XYZ file of C-alpha atoms in Angstrom:
365
model
C 22.486 -22.963 -7.758
C 22.882 -25.371 -4.846
C 20.423 -28.254 -5.162
C 21.500 -30.001 -1.964
C 19.072 -30.325 0.972
C 19.295 -27.877 3.857
C 19.544 -29.511 7.297
C 15.788 -29.016 7.778
C 15.008 -30.535 4.378
C 17.321 -33.480 5.033
C 15.610 -34.210 8.367
C 12.190 -34.033 6.688
C 13.391 -36.404 3.976
C 14.686 -38.953 6.472
C 11.451 -38.869 8.459
C 9.466 -39.387 5.252
C 11.677 -42.306 4.175
C 11.132 -44.057 7.495
C 7.361 -43.544 7.277
C 7.218 -44.849 3.700
C 8.997 -48.037 4.766
C 6.209 -48.580 7.317
C 3.553 -48.110 4.605
C 5.106 -50.508 2.092
C 2.482 -52.773 0.566
C -0.472 -51.115 2.315
C -1.698 -49.137 -0.687
C -1.979 -50.190 -4.367
C 0.159 -48.243 -6.832
C -1.561 -48.741 -10.187
C -4.783 -49.632 -11.959
C -8.308 -49.219 -10.666
C -7.178 -50.314 -7.205
C -4.884 -47.264 -6.974
C -7.656 -44.834 -7.877
C -10.129 -46.515 -5.532
C -7.722 -46.179 -2.581
C -6.444 -42.685 -3.361
C -8.671 -40.955 -0.790
C -7.370 -43.225 1.972
C -3.776 -42.617 0.795
C -4.397 -38.848 0.786
C -5.552 -38.905 4.408
C -2.676 -41.149 5.480
C -0.149 -38.713 3.951
C -1.854 -35.737 5.565
C -2.069 -37.280 9.026
C 1.648 -38.151 8.878
C 2.532 -34.559 7.915
C 3.449 -35.187 4.286
C 0.508 -33.654 2.398
C -0.268 -29.960 2.006
C 3.224 -29.024 3.152
C 3.387 -25.783 1.118
C -0.220 -24.659 1.679
C -1.508 -22.095 4.234
C -1.461 -23.072 7.903
C -4.832 -21.481 8.592
C -6.453 -24.112 6.367
C -4.438 -27.117 7.512
C -1.200 -26.767 5.563
C 2.313 -26.169 6.882
C 3.416 -23.029 4.962
C 6.715 -24.687 3.959
C 8.605 -23.785 0.759
C 7.514 -25.694 -2.401
C 10.720 -27.731 -2.360
C 9.097 -29.880 0.347
C 6.433 -31.005 -2.121
C 9.181 -32.111 -4.485
C 10.941 -33.999 -1.666
C 7.670 -35.851 -1.017
C 7.319 -36.717 -4.708
C 10.944 -37.839 -4.996
C 10.814 -40.119 -1.978
C 7.412 -41.553 -2.897
C 8.774 -42.465 -6.332
C 11.952 -44.014 -4.895
C 9.896 -46.070 -2.430
C 7.504 -47.281 -5.130
C 4.562 -45.841 -3.171
C 1.377 -44.419 -4.755
C 1.695 -40.965 -6.317
C 0.728 -37.942 -4.222
C -2.839 -36.839 -5.101
C -2.805 -33.718 -7.284
C -4.980 -30.993 -5.754
C -2.759 -27.943 -5.944
C -4.740 -26.438 -8.804
C -7.851 -26.291 -6.589
C -6.030 -24.726 -3.651
C -4.512 -22.107 -5.963
C -7.900 -21.378 -7.564
C -9.571 -20.782 -4.203
C -6.586 -18.860 -2.881
C -6.585 -16.426 -5.803
C -10.287 -16.123 -6.580
C -12.438 -17.485 -3.738
C -14.037 -15.341 -1.066
C -12.816 -15.682 2.513
C -16.046 -17.513 3.319
C -15.491 -20.059 0.533
C -11.867 -20.537 1.546
C -12.802 -21.188 5.171
C -15.604 -23.546 4.187
C -13.832 -25.673 1.592
C -10.017 -25.492 1.869
C -9.615 -27.461 5.148
C -11.559 -30.497 3.891
C -9.850 -30.259 0.516
C -6.392 -30.290 2.092
C -6.978 -32.966 4.756
C -8.804 -35.245 2.324
C -12.133 -35.511 4.142
C -13.939 -34.003 1.138
C -13.198 -35.180 -2.400
C -13.150 -32.886 -5.424
C -13.270 -32.945 -9.213
C -12.781 -30.262 -11.868
C -15.569 -29.615 -14.385
C -13.767 -27.834 -17.225
C -13.460 -29.983 -20.382
C -16.490 -30.713 -22.583
C -17.095 -33.113 -25.484
C -17.756 -30.336 -28.005
C -15.242 -27.733 -26.869
C -12.027 -29.633 -27.660
C -8.958 -27.575 -26.852
C -10.964 -24.354 -27.030
C -12.181 -24.250 -23.426
C -13.804 -20.841 -23.967
C -16.305 -22.507 -26.320
C -17.906 -24.469 -23.476
C -21.693 -24.736 -23.627
C -22.646 -25.785 -20.086
C -24.947 -23.069 -18.722
C -25.752 -21.683 -15.285
C -29.012 -19.744 -15.275
C -30.232 -17.710 -12.303
C -33.452 -19.088 -10.876
C -36.215 -16.536 -11.259
C -37.644 -17.325 -7.816
C -36.508 -16.338 -4.334
C -34.010 -19.201 -3.889
C -31.003 -17.259 -5.154
C -29.775 -20.393 -6.921
C -28.312 -21.118 -10.326
C -29.563 -24.049 -12.388
C -26.898 -26.032 -14.288
C -27.356 -27.800 -17.615
C -24.488 -29.340 -19.573
C -21.977 -32.134 -20.050
C -18.373 -32.432 -18.805
C -15.819 -35.076 -19.788
C -12.373 -36.368 -18.699
C -13.395 -35.414 -15.164
C -10.847 -36.890 -12.760
C -12.253 -38.462 -9.569
C -15.847 -37.710 -10.612
C -17.010 -41.099 -9.340
C -15.930 -40.336 -5.763
C -16.153 -36.529 -5.658
C -18.273 -34.647 -3.142
C -17.791 -31.308 -4.917
C -17.002 -30.032 -8.400
C -15.265 -26.787 -9.365
C -17.386 -26.078 -12.433
C -17.086 -23.634 -15.314
C -20.409 -22.642 -16.878
C -21.636 -19.935 -19.226
C -23.673 -17.279 -17.448
C -23.898 -14.721 -20.284
C -24.326 -15.629 -23.958
C -24.359 -12.010 -25.172
C -20.715 -11.119 -24.503
C -17.460 -12.411 -26.063
C -17.027 -16.066 -25.119
C -14.110 -15.539 -22.723
C -16.121 -13.000 -20.688
C -19.371 -14.907 -20.238
C -17.996 -17.765 -18.114
C -18.337 -18.095 -14.345
C -17.007 -20.611 -11.813
C -19.085 -22.400 -9.182
C -18.733 -24.968 -6.413
C -21.374 -27.611 -7.180
C -22.398 -30.510 -4.957
C -22.077 -33.864 -6.717
C -24.606 -35.429 -4.316
C -27.854 -33.992 -5.646
C -30.568 -34.703 -8.212
C -29.620 -33.687 -11.728
C -26.007 -34.949 -11.550
C -25.082 -38.190 -13.306
C -21.555 -39.604 -13.418
C -20.466 -42.334 -15.827
C -16.978 -43.880 -15.930
C -14.737 -43.754 -18.990
C -12.606 -46.797 -19.718
C -9.143 -45.770 -20.856
C -7.049 -47.556 -23.464
C -4.774 -48.688 -20.603
C -7.726 -50.531 -19.032
C -8.245 -48.123 -16.112
C -11.913 -47.274 -15.501
C -11.798 -45.159 -12.332
C -9.523 -42.245 -13.228
C -11.848 -40.321 -15.551
C -15.581 -39.933 -15.932
C -18.145 -37.961 -17.850
C -20.700 -35.962 -15.916
C -24.060 -34.622 -17.058
C -25.838 -31.789 -15.261
C -29.574 -31.742 -15.889
C -31.138 -29.132 -13.643
C -28.557 -29.408 -10.850
C -28.716 -26.459 -8.479
C -26.028 -24.347 -6.850
C -26.449 -21.537 -4.276
C -25.408 -18.079 -5.470
C -22.895 -17.856 -2.614
C -21.005 -20.767 -4.229
C -19.923 -18.491 -7.077
C -16.093 -18.429 -7.039
C -14.899 -14.908 -7.825
C -17.137 -12.433 -9.621
C -19.788 -13.246 -12.190
C -18.210 -13.560 -15.634
C -14.652 -13.996 -14.309
C -14.447 -17.763 -14.682
C -11.916 -17.466 -17.493
C -9.458 -15.736 -15.149
C -9.844 -18.589 -12.678
C -9.363 -21.138 -15.462
C -6.109 -19.489 -16.543
C -4.874 -19.501 -12.952
C -5.641 -23.220 -12.735
C -4.039 -24.280 -16.011
C -0.941 -22.144 -15.379
C -0.482 -23.995 -12.100
C -1.136 -27.390 -13.728
C 1.600 -26.696 -16.282
C 4.423 -26.225 -13.775
C 6.385 -29.465 -13.250
C 7.374 -28.508 -9.712
C 3.761 -28.943 -8.587
C 3.118 -32.288 -10.244
C 5.937 -34.590 -9.207
C 6.193 -36.032 -12.697
C 9.961 -35.662 -12.797
C 10.507 -38.187 -9.993
C 7.970 -40.627 -11.470
C 9.654 -40.533 -14.886
C 13.028 -41.244 -13.296
C 11.557 -44.211 -11.454
C 10.187 -45.665 -14.705
C 13.531 -45.270 -16.457
C 15.293 -47.098 -13.617
C 12.701 -49.876 -13.793
C 13.298 -50.238 -17.502
C 17.098 -50.201 -17.102
C 16.846 -53.096 -14.651
C 15.131 -55.160 -17.356
C 17.865 -54.708 -19.953
C 20.144 -57.616 -20.737
C 22.990 -56.326 -22.880
C 23.016 -53.034 -24.782
C 20.049 -50.800 -23.872
C 17.857 -49.583 -26.730
C 18.509 -46.063 -27.992
C 15.048 -44.989 -26.799
C 15.946 -45.859 -23.197
C 19.215 -43.898 -23.314
C 17.372 -40.865 -24.688
C 14.667 -41.190 -22.008
C 17.376 -41.149 -19.322
C 18.777 -37.894 -20.769
C 15.297 -36.379 -20.958
C 14.330 -37.269 -17.381
C 17.566 -35.869 -16.018
C 17.037 -32.664 -17.993
C 13.535 -32.292 -16.543
C 14.761 -33.013 -12.996
C 17.279 -30.169 -13.214
C 14.727 -27.889 -14.863
C 12.304 -28.480 -11.973
C 15.047 -27.617 -9.491
C 15.756 -24.378 -11.365
C 12.068 -23.477 -11.357
C 11.941 -24.110 -7.606
C 14.928 -21.828 -7.050
C 13.160 -19.128 -9.051
C 9.964 -19.552 -7.022
C 11.909 -19.239 -3.770
C 13.343 -15.973 -5.130
C 9.804 -14.675 -5.688
C 9.646 -15.153 -9.455
C 6.328 -15.990 -11.132
C 6.299 -17.675 -14.510
C 2.997 -16.881 -16.207
C 3.059 -18.040 -19.844
C 6.406 -19.773 -19.231
C 4.284 -22.579 -17.791
C 3.597 -23.560 -21.404
C 7.307 -24.300 -21.831
C 7.137 -26.517 -18.746
C 4.094 -28.334 -20.110
C 5.835 -29.033 -23.434
C 8.907 -30.354 -21.618
C 6.757 -32.678 -19.505
C 4.993 -33.931 -22.616
C 8.216 -34.664 -24.461
C 9.729 -36.423 -21.449
C 6.681 -38.564 -20.664
C 6.337 -39.661 -24.269
C 10.073 -40.379 -24.491
C 9.763 -42.604 -21.416
C 6.702 -44.255 -22.947
C 8.578 -45.047 -26.154
C 11.455 -46.406 -24.067
C 9.023 -48.745 -22.300
C 7.712 -49.986 -25.624
C 11.229 -50.514 -26.991
C 12.492 -52.244 -23.834
C 9.674 -54.591 -22.778
C 7.074 -54.292 -25.544
C 3.731 -55.649 -24.405
C 5.184 -58.306 -22.077
C 4.687 -56.220 -18.910
C 1.137 -54.795 -18.635
C 2.113 -52.066 -16.163
C 5.078 -50.771 -18.189
C 3.172 -51.099 -21.448
C 0.391 -49.118 -19.740
C 2.919 -46.321 -19.158
C 3.393 -46.104 -22.920
C -0.352 -46.121 -23.568
C -0.960 -43.408 -20.967
C 1.834 -41.214 -22.333
C -0.041 -40.729 -25.593
C -2.577 -38.527 -23.790
C 0.022 -36.134 -22.359
C 0.086 -34.037 -25.541
C -3.677 -33.451 -25.146
C -4.399 -33.255 -21.407
C -3.907 -29.949 -19.610
C -3.880 -28.077 -22.933
C -2.680 -29.558 -26.202
C 0.903 -29.162 -27.373
C -0.328 -27.054 -30.287
C -2.027 -24.653 -27.869
C 1.158 -24.445 -25.775
C 3.203 -23.595 -28.871
C 0.731 -20.852 -29.806
C 1.010 -19.366 -26.305
C 4.807 -19.464 -26.458
C 4.794 -17.845 -29.905
C 2.362 -15.050 -29.050
C 2.961 -14.315 -25.363
C 6.682 -15.067 -24.957
C 8.204 -14.522 -28.411
C 5.753 -11.789 -29.455
C 5.092 -13.352 -32.839
C 1.995 -12.260 -34.707
C 1.459 -9.273 -32.398
């Protein structure tokens, strides 16, 4: 495998580097200030031609190979700029399951950043068993053709600024739990929707929120896919979330390791050396996955392997931060605190191991 840039990729990289130099210091990179300015950063990236590079042209993307997304993530990390907003899971969900009308209505604003989105999947009582969700969508008995939403979502990224929510709700209680779930596009700007921030252990208050739906309404035409097929959409979303090539984590981990190495005076701690090995392993793994994607390969349950690798690497980097600087640097200590959640978010490590055992290794079948 040849991981070097093609001439076109190299030219794109140089243009991006020059643009990032111009943006230096304009946008915050951490804390509540980063989350508050993320919409503005999204639009700045898009207008410069560095956001949505691999997404369809008809909706505002550039239809470039996925390696261009990784180039963006690598150069952003090297420049110390804010991370690229993560919206690929929504684009994939609409691309695979949304009607043409929904795609035309929502994908352009999603990609160019003029409309903000959140994902209403996780619930306080469902834990890692997403299929046990209890939020309901009940068809209005009148002539409105609307569904009425009641329920509670948690760990909802960007909920405080979102215009729309991709929501999973139960529409049939009389069928097996995986089959009675449907997906909807719900307006966040309506009566019956309340958003409350969640303060994280790292001190950030704007990344996550909890959202209650108490009689919120959604038009029937905002159903994404067919009634009762929300679980299929959810699996499409989480499979995409679990591929490192779409998240840019590899470049961010490498940046953190370099930051930590610059703080070492004398022999580096063992945890930092191991974190360097882990980040390099993940970087090469991402490149291999990209090569496979360019050859037309799809990964399916192999995304669980990717998710486990990302978890191990992020937590290794977090431990390295703790061993190298302790609590003396709030930002680097925050990286350790945040890393603890990686084995829970996007599907717990235990769930990933079960998927690998049953769907890849064939154990217990």
